[in-house]
């Protein structure tokens, strides 16, 4: 769950679980000591401030018309989803289109949304479907990843060249994976989904999802090892 | 470090490496577009009922138009026909009223035995042949038209047998006779 919360910014109402809990407890204790809150109230206050509202609850609030709830939900998942689609699509232009389409469908589906599964599972399934539709509809995207675009993350020119090379190799190896393995890997790393959730999202059984994820990791490690020497180009396709 | 071993620790290494290298963020303009869309959609939530307004208005217009057109062409058959059975019924009613009025005029005491045959109109049955009318005894005194009206009244009241008997008598009485 924490791995899934990769947002670097905090929207209205969102709480950073790891850094805010101590502060909230401290504030609650202070209010109790000052007589503003009873002991039970202070505990309840600290609890409410450290327990983030679930994604499903936010989505249901948005369905009732609370736009601020949607913003909180969006800020939690926007960056991770964008990176997921960026790696999946291999093209920034397509990734942005698919990304916008995915959120548009989420917004439209708010009235029909039922928290029968994790919101993240729902979100990434919608994103997958948008990616598939985008691939069928727009052949113009085509081609492979544009390394410059994919590496554009706002980091300064002072970033170590070796790190940049490592990133390039990793992303190239990721792009070389079969779609299902790449998808499983990204769902695990970006969305923070468990193997069961990956299986549910992709519509396969647990063993298949586990197998895909394992092979993805093996191939990535192999590719990184083979490409560690810049002179040794080429990837090993299984 | 990277030795190709399959295992959870190896997977975690790759995952950890990926997470440390993948730093891209969603473009802010894209964020704003999505959030604006979400806000507009949430606002439309309040006026959701308006979605049904246009179809409801269209349905009402079509329904009213159909009712008006149907009324114009009398598709519901609400008004009685101008001719045919309606006229006949009206004629029977008029004749029955006329017959009743003329019968009352002559009073219950008027009988063929009492009446002076010489004072009767030329077209009465008494001038033609001895009276054998059973049900329209008084009506025949007023004339053929009244007798016909009486027969019609009998038909109207469902006494077809009596009406047919009276008609036979009338035809017999006025055979070869002009009214």
mmCIF file of N, CA, C and O in Angstrom, chain A residues 3 6 8 62-63 65 67 70-71 74-75 78-79 82-83 86-87 96 99-100 103-104 107 110-111 150 152-153 163 166-167 170-171 174 185-186 189-190 214 217-218 220-221 224-225, chain B residues 1-28 30-35 37-39 41-46 48 51:
data_model
loop_
_atom_site.group_PDB
_atom_site.id
_atom_site.type_symbol
_atom_site.label_atom_id
_atom_site.label_comp_id
_atom_site.label_asym_id
_atom_site.label_seq_id
_atom_site.Cartn_x
_atom_site.Cartn_y
_atom_site.Cartn_z
ATOM 1 N N UNK A 3 3.916 1.414 -0.940
ATOM 2 C CA UNK A 3 4.653 1.492 -2.195
ATOM 3 C C UNK A 3 3.803 2.142 -3.268
ATOM 4 O O UNK A 3 4.295 2.809 -4.157
ATOM 5 N N UNK A 6 3.038 6.786 -4.291
ATOM 6 C CA UNK A 6 4.307 7.343 -4.733
ATOM 7 C C UNK A 6 4.207 8.808 -5.100
ATOM 8 O O UNK A 6 5.104 9.380 -5.659
ATOM 9 N N UNK A 8 4.448 12.567 -5.121
ATOM 10 C CA UNK A 8 5.420 13.455 -4.471
ATOM 11 C C UNK A 8 4.761 14.693 -3.898
ATOM 12 O O UNK A 8 5.374 15.433 -3.195
ATOM 13 N N UNK A 62 -16.573 11.427 -4.352
ATOM 14 C CA UNK A 62 -16.610 12.140 -5.633
ATOM 15 C C UNK A 62 -17.902 11.836 -6.365
ATOM 16 O O UNK A 62 -18.496 12.710 -7.003
ATOM 17 N N UNK A 63 -18.354 10.601 -6.279
ATOM 18 C CA UNK A 63 -19.619 10.239 -6.916
ATOM 19 C C UNK A 63 -20.769 11.061 -6.335
ATOM 20 O O UNK A 63 -21.769 11.317 -7.010
ATOM 21 N N UNK A 65 -20.427 14.110 -5.544
ATOM 22 C CA UNK A 65 -20.247 15.487 -5.958
ATOM 23 C C UNK A 65 -19.076 16.220 -5.314
ATOM 24 O O UNK A 65 -18.924 17.419 -5.517
ATOM 25 N N UNK A 67 -15.711 17.285 -5.463
ATOM 26 C CA UNK A 67 -14.597 17.382 -6.405
ATOM 27 C C UNK A 67 -13.255 17.357 -5.680
ATOM 28 O O UNK A 67 -12.251 16.886 -6.225
ATOM 29 N N UNK A 70 -11.936 13.952 -5.334
ATOM 30 C CA UNK A 70 -11.315 13.432 -6.546
ATOM 31 C C UNK A 70 -9.893 13.937 -6.681
ATOM 32 O O UNK A 70 -8.998 13.191 -7.098
ATOM 33 N N UNK A 71 -9.676 15.203 -6.355
ATOM 34 C CA UNK A 71 -8.322 15.740 -6.479
ATOM 35 C C UNK A 71 -7.353 14.985 -5.567
ATOM 36 O O UNK A 71 -6.222 14.687 -5.949
ATOM 37 N N UNK A 74 -6.738 11.715 -7.149
ATOM 38 C CA UNK A 74 -5.929 11.892 -8.350
ATOM 39 C C UNK A 74 -4.458 12.095 -8.008
ATOM 40 O O UNK A 74 -3.570 11.498 -8.617
ATOM 41 N N UNK A 75 -4.214 12.941 -7.030
ATOM 42 C CA UNK A 75 -2.827 13.235 -6.666
ATOM 43 C C UNK A 75 -2.112 12.010 -6.116
ATOM 44 O O UNK A 75 -0.889 11.917 -6.169
ATOM 45 N N UNK A 78 -1.557 9.890 -9.790
ATOM 46 C CA UNK A 78 -1.288 10.456 -11.108
ATOM 47 C C UNK A 78 0.113 10.120 -11.617
ATOM 48 O O UNK A 78 0.279 9.651 -12.749
ATOM 49 N N UNK A 79 1.111 10.324 -10.793
ATOM 50 C CA UNK A 79 2.478 10.109 -11.278
ATOM 51 C C UNK A 79 2.740 8.644 -11.583
ATOM 52 O O UNK A 79 3.343 8.311 -12.613
ATOM 53 N N UNK A 82 1.017 7.642 -14.702
ATOM 54 C CA UNK A 82 1.668 8.222 -15.880
ATOM 55 C C UNK A 82 2.916 7.428 -16.256
ATOM 56 O O UNK A 82 3.151 7.120 -17.423
ATOM 57 N N UNK A 83 3.700 7.092 -15.255
ATOM 58 C CA UNK A 83 4.908 6.304 -15.546
ATOM 59 C C UNK A 83 4.547 4.927 -16.088
ATOM 60 O O UNK A 83 5.204 4.417 -16.998
ATOM 61 N N UNK A 86 3.641 5.405 -19.571
ATOM 62 C CA UNK A 86 4.818 5.813 -20.343
ATOM 63 C C UNK A 86 5.646 4.593 -20.728
ATOM 64 O O UNK A 86 6.078 4.453 -21.885
ATOM 65 N N UNK A 87 5.820 3.712 -19.794
ATOM 66 C CA UNK A 87 6.602 2.494 -20.067
ATOM 67 C C UNK A 87 5.846 1.541 -20.972
ATOM 68 O O UNK A 87 6.430 0.821 -21.770
ATOM 69 N N UNK A 96 0.342 10.276 -22.902
ATOM 70 C CA UNK A 96 -0.485 11.385 -22.420
ATOM 71 C C UNK A 96 -1.932 11.239 -22.880
ATOM 72 O O UNK A 96 -2.868 11.495 -22.110
ATOM 73 N N UNK A 99 -3.458 8.369 -20.954
ATOM 74 C CA UNK A 99 -3.595 8.794 -19.557
ATOM 75 C C UNK A 99 -4.858 9.645 -19.377
ATOM 76 O O UNK A 99 -5.657 9.415 -18.466
ATOM 77 N N UNK A 100 -5.025 10.621 -20.245
ATOM 78 C CA UNK A 100 -6.197 11.488 -20.142
ATOM 79 C C UNK A 100 -7.480 10.695 -20.375
ATOM 80 O O UNK A 100 -8.487 10.899 -19.696
ATOM 81 N N UNK A 103 -8.415 8.634 -17.212
ATOM 82 C CA UNK A 103 -9.054 9.421 -16.156
ATOM 83 C C UNK A 103 -10.442 9.901 -16.567
ATOM 84 O O UNK A 103 -11.342 10.012 -15.732
ATOM 85 N N UNK A 104 -10.616 10.166 -17.833
ATOM 86 C CA UNK A 104 -11.946 10.549 -18.306
ATOM 87 C C UNK A 104 -12.940 9.420 -18.074
ATOM 88 O O UNK A 104 -14.075 9.648 -17.644
ATOM 89 N N UNK A 107 -13.791 9.236 -14.421
ATOM 90 C CA UNK A 107 -14.737 10.293 -14.050
ATOM 91 C C UNK A 107 -16.139 9.928 -14.490
ATOM 92 O O UNK A 107 -17.115 10.095 -13.764
ATOM 93 N N UNK A 110 -18.010 7.301 -12.301
ATOM 94 C CA UNK A 110 -18.106 7.532 -10.863
ATOM 95 C C UNK A 110 -19.462 7.095 -10.294
ATOM 96 O O UNK A 110 -19.548 6.592 -9.182
ATOM 97 N N UNK A 111 -20.533 7.287 -11.068
ATOM 98 C CA UNK A 111 -21.848 6.933 -10.550
ATOM 99 C C UNK A 111 -22.034 5.427 -10.472
ATOM 100 O O UNK A 111 -22.793 4.929 -9.658
ATOM 101 N N UNK A 150 11.443 9.880 -22.594
ATOM 102 C CA UNK A 150 11.212 9.011 -21.465
ATOM 103 C C UNK A 150 12.119 9.341 -20.296
ATOM 104 O O UNK A 150 11.800 9.075 -19.148
ATOM 105 N N UNK A 152 13.063 12.328 -19.571
ATOM 106 C CA UNK A 152 12.881 13.715 -19.159
ATOM 107 C C UNK A 152 12.130 13.740 -17.853
ATOM 108 O O UNK A 152 10.910 13.612 -17.817
ATOM 109 N N UNK A 153 12.786 13.858 -16.779
ATOM 110 C CA UNK A 153 12.114 13.850 -15.491
ATOM 111 C C UNK A 153 12.475 15.069 -14.664
ATOM 112 O O UNK A 153 12.281 15.099 -13.470
ATOM 113 N N UNK A 163 24.555 6.920 -13.879
ATOM 114 C CA UNK A 163 23.169 6.677 -13.486
ATOM 115 C C UNK A 163 22.235 6.803 -14.688
ATOM 116 O O UNK A 163 21.304 6.028 -14.855
ATOM 117 N N UNK A 166 22.562 3.750 -16.686
ATOM 118 C CA UNK A 166 21.870 2.640 -16.038
ATOM 119 C C UNK A 166 20.363 2.725 -16.282
ATOM 120 O O UNK A 166 19.699 1.730 -16.594
ATOM 121 N N UNK A 167 19.859 3.931 -16.169
ATOM 122 C CA UNK A 167 18.433 4.130 -16.416
ATOM 123 C C UNK A 167 18.088 3.763 -17.849
ATOM 124 O O UNK A 167 17.091 3.085 -18.119
ATOM 125 N N UNK A 170 18.053 0.043 -18.278
ATOM 126 C CA UNK A 170 16.903 -0.578 -17.635
ATOM 127 C C UNK A 170 15.636 -0.354 -18.451
ATOM 128 O O UNK A 170 14.853 -1.280 -18.689
ATOM 129 N N UNK A 171 15.452 0.864 -18.913
ATOM 130 C CA UNK A 171 14.234 1.167 -19.662
ATOM 131 C C UNK A 171 14.238 0.480 -21.026
ATOM 132 O O UNK A 171 13.203 0.063 -21.518
ATOM 133 N N UNK A 174 13.345 -2.996 -20.351
ATOM 134 C CA UNK A 174 11.914 -3.065 -20.048
ATOM 135 C C UNK A 174 11.080 -3.006 -21.331
ATOM 136 O O UNK A 174 10.106 -3.739 -21.489
ATOM 137 N N UNK A 185 5.237 -6.437 -14.497
ATOM 138 C CA UNK A 185 6.306 -5.760 -13.755
ATOM 139 C C UNK A 185 5.876 -4.347 -13.354
ATOM 140 O O UNK A 185 6.055 -3.913 -12.205
ATOM 141 N N UNK A 186 5.307 -3.617 -14.294
ATOM 142 C CA UNK A 186 4.916 -2.230 -14.007
ATOM 143 C C UNK A 186 3.764 -2.161 -13.014
ATOM 144 O O UNK A 186 3.711 -1.273 -12.159
ATOM 145 N N UNK A 189 5.423 -2.653 -9.699
ATOM 146 C CA UNK A 189 6.315 -1.594 -9.233
ATOM 147 C C UNK A 189 5.647 -0.233 -9.149
ATOM 148 O O UNK A 189 5.899 0.524 -8.223
ATOM 149 N N UNK A 190 4.825 0.096 -10.123
ATOM 150 C CA UNK A 190 4.207 1.424 -10.121
ATOM 151 C C UNK A 190 2.905 1.448 -9.333
ATOM 152 O O UNK A 190 2.664 2.357 -8.551
ATOM 153 N N UNK A 214 7.891 -13.018 -12.526
ATOM 154 C CA UNK A 214 9.205 -13.619 -12.286
ATOM 155 C C UNK A 214 10.067 -13.558 -13.536
ATOM 156 O O UNK A 214 11.232 -13.177 -13.480
ATOM 157 N N UNK A 217 11.393 -10.087 -14.160
ATOM 158 C CA UNK A 217 12.526 -9.746 -13.308
ATOM 159 C C UNK A 217 13.801 -10.449 -13.757
ATOM 160 O O UNK A 217 14.890 -9.841 -13.792
ATOM 161 N N UNK A 218 13.655 -11.688 -14.130
ATOM 162 C CA UNK A 218 14.830 -12.452 -14.561
ATOM 163 C C UNK A 218 15.422 -11.835 -15.822
ATOM 164 O O UNK A 218 16.640 -11.639 -15.936
ATOM 165 N N UNK A 220 15.083 -8.814 -16.948
ATOM 166 C CA UNK A 220 15.633 -7.479 -16.695
ATOM 167 C C UNK A 220 17.004 -7.590 -16.052
ATOM 168 O O UNK A 220 17.949 -6.873 -16.444
ATOM 169 N N UNK A 221 17.128 -8.470 -15.124
ATOM 170 C CA UNK A 221 18.421 -8.648 -14.457
ATOM 171 C C UNK A 221 19.466 -9.138 -15.452
ATOM 172 O O UNK A 221 20.601 -8.662 -15.472
ATOM 173 N N UNK A 224 20.384 -6.277 -17.811
ATOM 174 C CA UNK A 224 21.244 -5.293 -17.141
ATOM 175 C C UNK A 224 22.652 -5.841 -16.982
ATOM 176 O O UNK A 224 23.646 -5.117 -17.139
ATOM 177 N N UNK A 225 22.750 -7.115 -16.712
ATOM 178 C CA UNK A 225 24.070 -7.719 -16.537
ATOM 179 C C UNK A 225 24.815 -7.764 -17.867
ATOM 180 O O UNK A 225 26.009 -7.466 -17.939
ATOM 181 N N UNK B 1 26.451 -8.423 -8.340
ATOM 182 C CA UNK B 1 25.139 -8.150 -7.762
ATOM 183 C C UNK B 1 24.065 -8.815 -8.602
ATOM 184 O O UNK B 1 23.166 -9.468 -8.101
ATOM 185 N N UNK B 2 24.177 -8.608 -9.891
ATOM 186 C CA UNK B 2 23.150 -9.155 -10.756
ATOM 187 C C UNK B 2 23.682 -10.469 -11.316
ATOM 188 O O UNK B 2 24.552 -10.486 -12.183
ATOM 189 N N UNK B 3 23.165 -11.565 -10.812
ATOM 190 C CA UNK B 3 23.705 -12.855 -11.243
ATOM 191 C C UNK B 3 22.654 -13.737 -11.905
ATOM 192 O O UNK B 3 22.898 -14.924 -12.127
ATOM 193 N N UNK B 4 21.496 -13.195 -12.155
ATOM 194 C CA UNK B 4 20.481 -13.970 -12.858
ATOM 195 C C UNK B 4 19.736 -14.942 -11.968
ATOM 196 O O UNK B 4 18.960 -15.761 -12.435
ATOM 197 N N UNK B 5 19.930 -14.892 -10.667
ATOM 198 C CA UNK B 5 19.259 -15.839 -9.778
ATOM 199 C C UNK B 5 17.775 -15.497 -9.697
ATOM 200 O O UNK B 5 17.399 -14.340 -9.587
ATOM 201 N N UNK B 6 16.992 -16.518 -9.738
ATOM 202 C CA UNK B 6 15.556 -16.295 -9.615
ATOM 203 C C UNK B 6 15.198 -16.401 -8.147
ATOM 204 O O UNK B 6 15.484 -17.405 -7.492
ATOM 205 N N UNK B 7 14.599 -15.369 -7.618
ATOM 206 C CA UNK B 7 14.229 -15.387 -6.207
ATOM 207 C C UNK B 7 13.667 -14.050 -5.800
ATOM 208 O O UNK B 7 13.799 -13.064 -6.496
ATOM 209 N N UNK B 8 13.021 -14.017 -4.645
ATOM 210 C CA UNK B 8 12.380 -12.786 -4.227
ATOM 211 C C UNK B 8 13.396 -11.675 -4.008
ATOM 212 O O UNK B 8 13.110 -10.509 -4.278
ATOM 213 N N UNK B 9 14.542 -11.985 -3.529
ATOM 214 C CA UNK B 9 15.523 -10.932 -3.295
ATOM 215 C C UNK B 9 15.997 -10.336 -4.623
ATOM 216 O O UNK B 9 16.208 -9.126 -4.743
ATOM 217 N N UNK B 10 16.152 -11.193 -5.595
ATOM 218 C CA UNK B 10 16.564 -10.702 -6.912
ATOM 219 C C UNK B 10 15.489 -9.807 -7.507
ATOM 220 O O UNK B 10 15.778 -8.768 -8.098
ATOM 221 N N UNK B 11 14.257 -10.244 -7.331
ATOM 222 C CA UNK B 11 13.163 -9.432 -7.855
ATOM 223 C C UNK B 11 13.114 -8.090 -7.150
ATOM 224 O O UNK B 11 12.859 -7.058 -7.764
ATOM 225 N N UNK B 12 13.349 -8.140 -5.869
ATOM 226 C CA UNK B 12 13.325 -6.883 -5.124
ATOM 227 C C UNK B 12 14.440 -5.966 -5.586
ATOM 228 O O UNK B 12 14.276 -4.742 -5.615
ATOM 229 N N UNK B 13 15.593 -6.523 -5.952
ATOM 230 C CA UNK B 13 16.701 -5.695 -6.437
ATOM 231 C C UNK B 13 16.283 -4.930 -7.678
ATOM 232 O O UNK B 13 16.526 -3.715 -7.775
ATOM 233 N N UNK B 14 15.708 -5.643 -8.629
ATOM 234 C CA UNK B 14 15.312 -5.006 -9.875
ATOM 235 C C UNK B 14 14.219 -3.980 -9.607
ATOM 236 O O UNK B 14 14.251 -2.865 -10.134
ATOM 237 N N UNK B 15 13.283 -4.379 -8.762
ATOM 238 C CA UNK B 15 12.212 -3.462 -8.437
ATOM 239 C C UNK B 15 12.737 -2.208 -7.760
ATOM 240 O O UNK B 15 12.329 -1.089 -8.080
ATOM 241 N N UNK B 16 13.641 -2.412 -6.844
ATOM 242 C CA UNK B 16 14.211 -1.277 -6.128
ATOM 243 C C UNK B 16 14.980 -0.369 -7.082
ATOM 244 O O UNK B 16 14.893 0.864 -7.001
ATOM 245 N N UNK B 17 15.724 -0.990 -7.971
ATOM 246 C CA UNK B 17 16.481 -0.213 -8.951
ATOM 247 C C UNK B 17 15.525 0.591 -9.827
ATOM 248 O O UNK B 17 15.743 1.784 -10.091
ATOM 249 N N UNK B 18 14.484 -0.073 -10.272
ATOM 250 C CA UNK B 18 13.522 0.629 -11.133
ATOM 251 C C UNK B 18 12.916 1.823 -10.401
ATOM 252 O O UNK B 18 12.829 2.926 -10.951
ATOM 253 N N UNK B 19 12.498 1.596 -9.186
ATOM 254 C CA UNK B 19 11.844 2.687 -8.455
ATOM 255 C C UNK B 19 12.788 3.850 -8.200
ATOM 256 O O UNK B 19 12.384 5.005 -8.135
ATOM 257 N N UNK B 20 14.041 3.537 -8.064
ATOM 258 C CA UNK B 20 14.997 4.626 -7.824
ATOM 259 C C UNK B 20 15.293 5.415 -9.095
ATOM 260 O O UNK B 20 15.733 6.562 -9.029
ATOM 261 N N UNK B 21 15.063 4.776 -10.239
ATOM 262 C CA UNK B 21 15.375 5.445 -11.507
ATOM 263 C C UNK B 21 14.154 6.082 -12.173
ATOM 264 O O UNK B 21 14.297 7.032 -12.939
ATOM 265 N N UNK B 22 13.020 5.552 -11.899
ATOM 266 C CA UNK B 22 11.804 6.064 -12.550
ATOM 267 C C UNK B 22 11.293 7.261 -11.773
ATOM 268 O O UNK B 22 10.695 7.119 -10.710
ATOM 269 N N UNK B 23 11.551 8.441 -12.324
ATOM 270 C CA UNK B 23 11.221 9.655 -11.586
ATOM 271 C C UNK B 23 10.220 10.544 -12.304
ATOM 272 O O UNK B 23 9.942 11.646 -11.846
ATOM 273 N N UNK B 24 9.724 10.080 -13.437
ATOM 274 C CA UNK B 24 8.866 10.977 -14.195
ATOM 275 C C UNK B 24 7.596 11.324 -13.416
ATOM 276 O O UNK B 24 7.097 10.533 -12.619
ATOM 277 N N UNK B 25 7.101 12.511 -13.697
ATOM 278 C CA UNK B 25 5.834 12.932 -13.100
ATOM 279 C C UNK B 25 4.863 13.264 -14.213
ATOM 280 O O UNK B 25 5.271 13.608 -15.323
ATOM 281 N N UNK B 26 3.607 13.194 -13.867
ATOM 282 C CA UNK B 26 2.588 13.593 -14.838
ATOM 283 C C UNK B 26 2.730 15.090 -15.099
ATOM 284 O O UNK B 26 2.917 15.869 -14.164
ATOM 285 N N UNK B 27 2.659 15.494 -16.355
ATOM 286 C CA UNK B 27 2.786 16.922 -16.665
ATOM 287 C C UNK B 27 1.681 17.724 -15.991
ATOM 288 O O UNK B 27 0.521 17.305 -15.961
ATOM 289 N N UNK B 28 2.057 18.860 -15.479
ATOM 290 C CA UNK B 28 1.074 19.684 -14.759
ATOM 291 C C UNK B 28 -0.103 20.123 -15.638
ATOM 292 O O UNK B 28 -1.251 20.118 -15.171
ATOM 293 N N UNK B 30 -1.470 18.503 -17.941
ATOM 294 C CA UNK B 30 -2.334 17.325 -18.027
ATOM 295 C C UNK B 30 -3.129 17.159 -16.732
ATOM 296 O O UNK B 30 -4.330 16.874 -16.746
ATOM 297 N N UNK B 31 -2.467 17.394 -15.624
ATOM 298 C CA UNK B 31 -3.155 17.322 -14.335
ATOM 299 C C UNK B 31 -4.308 18.313 -14.293
ATOM 300 O O UNK B 31 -5.417 17.980 -13.860
ATOM 301 N N UNK B 32 -4.035 19.520 -14.730
ATOM 302 C CA UNK B 32 -5.065 20.555 -14.664
ATOM 303 C C UNK B 32 -6.243 20.207 -15.563
ATOM 304 O O UNK B 32 -7.412 20.445 -15.197
ATOM 305 N N UNK B 33 -5.952 19.655 -16.727
ATOM 306 C CA UNK B 33 -7.052 19.299 -17.634
ATOM 307 C C UNK B 33 -7.956 18.240 -16.982
ATOM 308 O O UNK B 33 -9.185 18.336 -17.007
ATOM 309 N N UNK B 34 -7.336 17.243 -16.390
ATOM 310 C CA UNK B 34 -8.112 16.169 -15.767
ATOM 311 C C UNK B 34 -8.917 16.710 -14.589
ATOM 312 O O UNK B 34 -10.108 16.407 -14.433
ATOM 313 N N UNK B 35 -8.287 17.532 -13.779
ATOM 314 C CA UNK B 35 -8.986 18.050 -12.596
ATOM 315 C C UNK B 35 -10.123 18.988 -12.991
ATOM 316 O O UNK B 35 -11.189 18.981 -12.361
ATOM 317 N N UNK B 37 -11.837 18.816 -15.729
ATOM 318 C CA UNK B 37 -12.891 17.940 -16.238
ATOM 319 C C UNK B 37 -13.671 17.316 -15.088
ATOM 320 O O UNK B 37 -14.906 17.236 -15.112
ATOM 321 N N UNK B 38 -12.947 16.901 -14.065
ATOM 322 C CA UNK B 38 -13.605 16.278 -12.915
ATOM 323 C C UNK B 38 -14.505 17.286 -12.192
ATOM 324 O O UNK B 38 -15.611 16.935 -11.764
ATOM 325 N N UNK B 39 -14.057 18.511 -12.097
ATOM 326 C CA UNK B 39 -14.876 19.531 -11.423
ATOM 327 C C UNK B 39 -16.130 19.818 -12.218
ATOM 328 O O UNK B 39 -17.222 19.939 -11.658
ATOM 329 N N UNK B 41 -17.629 17.822 -14.230
ATOM 330 C CA UNK B 41 -18.514 16.655 -14.139
ATOM 331 C C UNK B 41 -19.255 16.648 -12.805
ATOM 332 O O UNK B 41 -20.436 16.312 -12.737
ATOM 333 N N UNK B 42 -18.566 17.044 -11.749
ATOM 334 C CA UNK B 42 -19.196 17.082 -10.427
ATOM 335 C C UNK B 42 -20.285 18.151 -10.390
ATOM 336 O O UNK B 42 -21.325 17.953 -9.765
ATOM 337 N N UNK B 43 -20.061 19.256 -11.079
ATOM 338 C CA UNK B 43 -21.076 20.313 -11.111
ATOM 339 C C UNK B 43 -22.280 19.834 -11.875
ATOM 340 O O UNK B 43 -23.416 20.137 -11.536
ATOM 341 N N UNK B 44 -22.046 19.078 -12.961
ATOM 342 C CA UNK B 44 -23.168 18.594 -13.756
ATOM 343 C C UNK B 44 -24.014 17.634 -12.954
ATOM 344 O O UNK B 44 -25.166 17.420 -13.253
ATOM 345 N N UNK B 45 -23.448 17.070 -11.906
ATOM 346 C CA UNK B 45 -24.164 16.134 -11.037
ATOM 347 C C UNK B 45 -25.416 16.791 -10.465
ATOM 348 O O UNK B 45 -26.450 16.164 -10.338
ATOM 349 N N UNK B 46 -25.319 18.115 -10.131
ATOM 350 C CA UNK B 46 -26.450 18.789 -9.499
ATOM 351 C C UNK B 46 -27.601 18.986 -10.469
ATOM 352 O O UNK B 46 -28.729 19.138 -10.050
ATOM 353 N N UNK B 48 -28.390 16.916 -12.814
ATOM 354 C CA UNK B 48 -28.592 15.653 -13.516
ATOM 355 C C UNK B 48 -30.017 15.500 -13.993
ATOM 356 O O UNK B 48 -30.261 14.915 -15.047
ATOM 357 N N UNK B 51 -31.108 16.262 -17.528
ATOM 358 C CA UNK B 51 -30.879 15.328 -18.630
ATOM 359 C C UNK B 51 -32.177 14.791 -19.166
ATOM 360 O O UNK B 51 -32.311 14.441 -20.331
#
